[in-house]
Amino acid sequence: MSGDKKLDKKPDMDELAKAFDSAKKVGEDKPEGKKKKSGKSKKSIAFFTIGMLALVGGLSFLIYRLVVGPSAADAEFLINAGEWVEEDEPSVVWKFTEVGKGTLTTDGHTTDYDFIWALENGKIKVETAWLYKLEDTFNYSLDQGAKVLTLKDEEKGVEVKLKANN
């Protein structure tokens, strides 16, 4: 009769679930050669690859800059070059004293006029405090190697070449 009492008792579902889970884990052992790579391993490889590509890119850029040499920005070059003398009229001298400011003479420094300037999209905008206020916009090209600044006003058909005086 004692065996009949055990049959009447309902099994505990939690105990069955635990037993099933532990049996499942025991049977899950895989052969050593077929282990899956973990997600961490794949991420590590991806980060390593990205890091190496960034390193190679940075070194390439550094070597390029060392071989080619740094080129000064146009504004900085205009300032550092000193005075710019008009090729056809040596009494006309422009001097870019700092970013946005400069002086201009048309009579070999007997009279100097202040001007403000800005470089924007291949154009140089100049505002001169002459006898009256002058505002001009020129297309410009700057050959840093030859130290030649070319100003063009296509509407007026004017082209002026200035050469650095140093």
CSV table of C-alpha atoms in Angstrom, one decimal:
chain,number,residue,atom,x,y,z
A,1,MET,CA,0.0,0.0,0.0
A,2,SER,CA,2.8,2.3,0.6
A,3,GLY,CA,3.5,2.2,-3.2
A,4,ASP,CA,-0.1,3.3,-3.9
A,5,LYS,CA,0.4,6.5,-1.9
A,6,LYS,CA,3.3,7.5,-4.1
A,7,LEU,CA,1.2,7.1,-7.3
A,8,ASP,CA,-1.6,9.3,-5.9
A,9,LYS,CA,0.8,12.1,-5.2
A,10,LYS,CA,1.2,14.6,-8.1
A,11,PRO,CA,4.8,15.3,-9.1
A,12,ASP,CA,6.3,18.8,-8.3
A,13,MET,CA,6.6,20.7,-11.6
A,14,ASP,CA,9.6,22.8,-10.5
A,15,GLU,CA,11.5,19.7,-9.5
A,16,LEU,CA,10.8,18.2,-13.0
A,17,ALA,CA,11.9,21.3,-14.7
A,18,LYS,CA,15.2,21.4,-12.8
A,19,ALA,CA,15.8,17.7,-13.5
A,20,PHE,CA,15.1,18.3,-17.2
A,21,ASP,CA,17.5,21.3,-17.4
A,22,SER,CA,20.3,19.4,-15.6
A,23,ALA,CA,19.9,16.4,-18.0
A,24,LYS,CA,19.9,18.8,-20.9
A,25,LYS,CA,23.2,20.4,-19.8
A,26,VAL,CA,24.9,17.0,-19.3
A,27,GLY,CA,24.1,16.0,-22.9
A,28,GLU,CA,25.2,19.3,-24.5
A,29,ASP,CA,28.9,18.6,-24.3
A,30,LYS,CA,30.4,19.0,-27.8
A,31,PRO,CA,33.6,17.6,-29.1
A,32,GLU,CA,36.7,19.8,-28.6
A,33,GLY,CA,37.3,20.5,-32.3
A,34,LYS,CA,33.8,21.9,-32.9
A,35,LYS,CA,33.7,24.8,-30.4
A,36,LYS,CA,31.9,27.9,-31.6
A,37,LYS,CA,33.8,31.3,-31.6
A,38,SER,CA,32.2,33.5,-29.0
A,39,GLY,CA,30.7,36.9,-29.9
A,40,LYS,CA,33.5,38.6,-27.9
A,41,SER,CA,36.2,37.0,-30.1
A,42,LYS,CA,34.5,38.2,-33.3
A,43,LYS,CA,34.2,41.8,-31.9
A,44,SER,CA,37.8,41.8,-30.8
A,45,ILE,CA,39.0,40.8,-34.3
A,46,ALA,CA,36.8,43.5,-35.9
A,47,PHE,CA,38.1,46.2,-33.5
A,48,PHE,CA,41.7,45.0,-34.2
A,49,THR,CA,41.1,45.2,-37.9
A,50,ILE,CA,39.6,48.7,-37.7
A,51,GLY,CA,42.5,49.8,-35.5
A,52,MET,CA,45.1,48.5,-37.9
A,53,LEU,CA,43.4,50.3,-40.9
A,54,ALA,CA,43.3,53.5,-38.9
A,55,LEU,CA,47.0,53.1,-38.0
A,56,VAL,CA,48.0,52.5,-41.7
A,57,GLY,CA,45.9,55.4,-42.8
A,58,GLY,CA,47.4,57.7,-40.3
A,59,LEU,CA,51.0,56.6,-41.1
A,60,SER,CA,50.3,57.1,-44.8
A,61,PHE,CA,49.0,60.6,-44.2
A,62,LEU,CA,52.1,61.4,-42.1
A,63,ILE,CA,54.5,60.1,-44.7
A,64,TYR,CA,52.7,62.1,-47.4
A,65,ARG,CA,52.9,65.3,-45.4
A,66,LEU,CA,56.6,64.7,-44.7
A,67,VAL,CA,57.4,64.1,-48.3
A,68,VAL,CA,55.3,66.8,-49.9
A,69,GLY,CA,55.9,69.3,-47.1
A,70,PRO,CA,53.3,71.5,-45.5
A,71,SER,CA,51.7,74.1,-47.7
A,72,ALA,CA,50.6,77.3,-46.0
A,73,ALA,CA,47.0,78.4,-46.3
A,74,ASP,CA,46.6,81.2,-48.9
A,75,ALA,CA,45.9,83.8,-46.2
A,76,GLU,CA,48.9,82.8,-44.1
A,77,PHE,CA,51.1,82.8,-47.2
A,78,LEU,CA,50.0,86.3,-48.3
A,79,ILE,CA,50.9,87.6,-44.8
A,80,ASN,CA,54.2,85.9,-44.5
A,81,ALA,CA,55.4,86.8,-48.0
A,82,GLY,CA,55.6,90.5,-47.0
A,83,GLU,CA,55.0,93.2,-49.7
A,84,TRP,CA,53.4,92.3,-53.0
A,85,VAL,CA,54.5,94.5,-55.9
A,86,GLU,CA,52.5,94.9,-59.1
A,87,GLU,CA,54.6,93.6,-62.0
A,88,ASP,CA,53.5,96.4,-64.5
A,89,GLU,CA,53.5,99.2,-61.9
A,90,PRO,CA,56.2,98.9,-59.2
A,91,SER,CA,54.9,101.9,-57.3
A,92,VAL,CA,51.7,99.9,-56.4
A,93,VAL,CA,52.5,97.8,-53.3
A,94,TRP,CA,50.0,95.7,-51.3
A,95,LYS,CA,50.9,94.4,-47.9
A,96,PHE,CA,48.8,91.9,-46.0
A,97,THR,CA,49.7,92.7,-42.4
A,98,GLU,CA,47.4,90.2,-40.7
A,99,VAL,CA,44.3,88.1,-41.5
A,100,GLY,CA,41.7,90.6,-42.7
A,101,LYS,CA,43.9,93.7,-42.6
A,102,GLY,CA,46.6,95.3,-44.8
A,103,THR,CA,47.9,98.5,-46.4
A,104,LEU,CA,48.1,99.6,-50.0
A,105,THR,CA,50.1,102.3,-51.8
A,106,THR,CA,50.0,103.5,-55.4
A,107,ASP,CA,52.9,106.0,-55.0
A,108,GLY,CA,55.8,103.9,-53.5
A,109,HIS,CA,54.8,104.4,-49.9
A,110,THR,CA,54.4,108.2,-50.0
A,111,THR,CA,50.8,107.6,-49.0
A,112,ASP,CA,49.6,104.3,-47.5
A,113,TYR,CA,45.9,103.3,-47.4
A,114,ASP,CA,44.4,100.8,-45.0
A,115,PHE,CA,42.3,98.0,-46.4
A,116,ILE,CA,40.4,95.0,-45.1
A,117,TRP,CA,40.3,91.7,-47.0
A,118,ALA,CA,38.8,88.2,-47.0
A,119,LEU,CA,39.3,85.1,-49.0
A,120,GLU,CA,36.2,83.2,-49.9
A,121,ASN,CA,35.6,80.5,-52.6
A,122,GLY,CA,38.5,81.5,-54.9
A,123,LYS,CA,37.7,85.2,-54.5
A,124,ILE,CA,39.4,87.9,-52.5
A,125,LYS,CA,37.2,90.7,-51.3
A,126,VAL,CA,38.9,94.0,-50.6
A,127,GLU,CA,37.5,97.2,-49.0
A,128,THR,CA,39.9,100.1,-49.2
A,129,ALA,CA,39.7,103.4,-47.2
A,130,TRP,CA,40.9,105.7,-50.1
A,131,LEU,CA,39.6,109.2,-50.7
A,132,TYR,CA,36.3,107.3,-50.7
A,133,LYS,CA,35.4,103.8,-49.8
A,134,LEU,CA,36.2,101.2,-52.5
A,135,GLU,CA,34.8,97.7,-52.5
A,136,ASP,CA,36.3,95.2,-55.0
A,137,THR,CA,36.0,91.5,-55.5
A,138,PHE,CA,38.6,89.7,-57.5
A,139,ASN,CA,39.0,86.1,-58.6
A,140,TYR,CA,42.4,85.2,-57.4
A,141,SER,CA,45.1,82.5,-58.0
A,142,LEU,CA,48.1,82.2,-55.9
A,143,ASP,CA,51.2,80.4,-57.0
A,144,GLN,CA,53.1,79.8,-53.8
A,145,GLY,CA,56.1,78.3,-55.5
A,146,ALA,CA,56.6,81.3,-57.8
A,147,LYS,CA,55.2,83.8,-55.2
A,148,VAL,CA,52.8,85.3,-57.7
A,149,LEU,CA,49.3,86.5,-56.9
A,150,THR,CA,47.0,87.1,-59.8
A,151,LEU,CA,43.9,89.2,-59.4
A,152,LYS,CA,41.1,89.2,-62.0
A,153,ASP,CA,38.0,91.3,-62.3
A,154,GLU,CA,36.3,89.7,-65.3
A,155,GLU,CA,33.5,92.3,-65.3
A,156,LYS,CA,35.9,95.1,-65.8
A,157,GLY,CA,38.4,93.0,-67.9
A,158,VAL,CA,41.2,93.7,-65.5
A,159,GLU,CA,44.1,91.4,-64.5
A,160,VAL,CA,46.8,92.4,-62.1
A,161,LYS,CA,49.8,90.3,-61.2
A,162,LEU,CA,51.6,90.9,-57.9
A,163,LYS,CA,55.0,89.4,-57.0
A,164,ALA,CA,56.2,88.9,-53.5
A,165,ASN,CA,59.0,91.3,-52.8
A,166,ASN,CA,61.1,89.1,-50.6
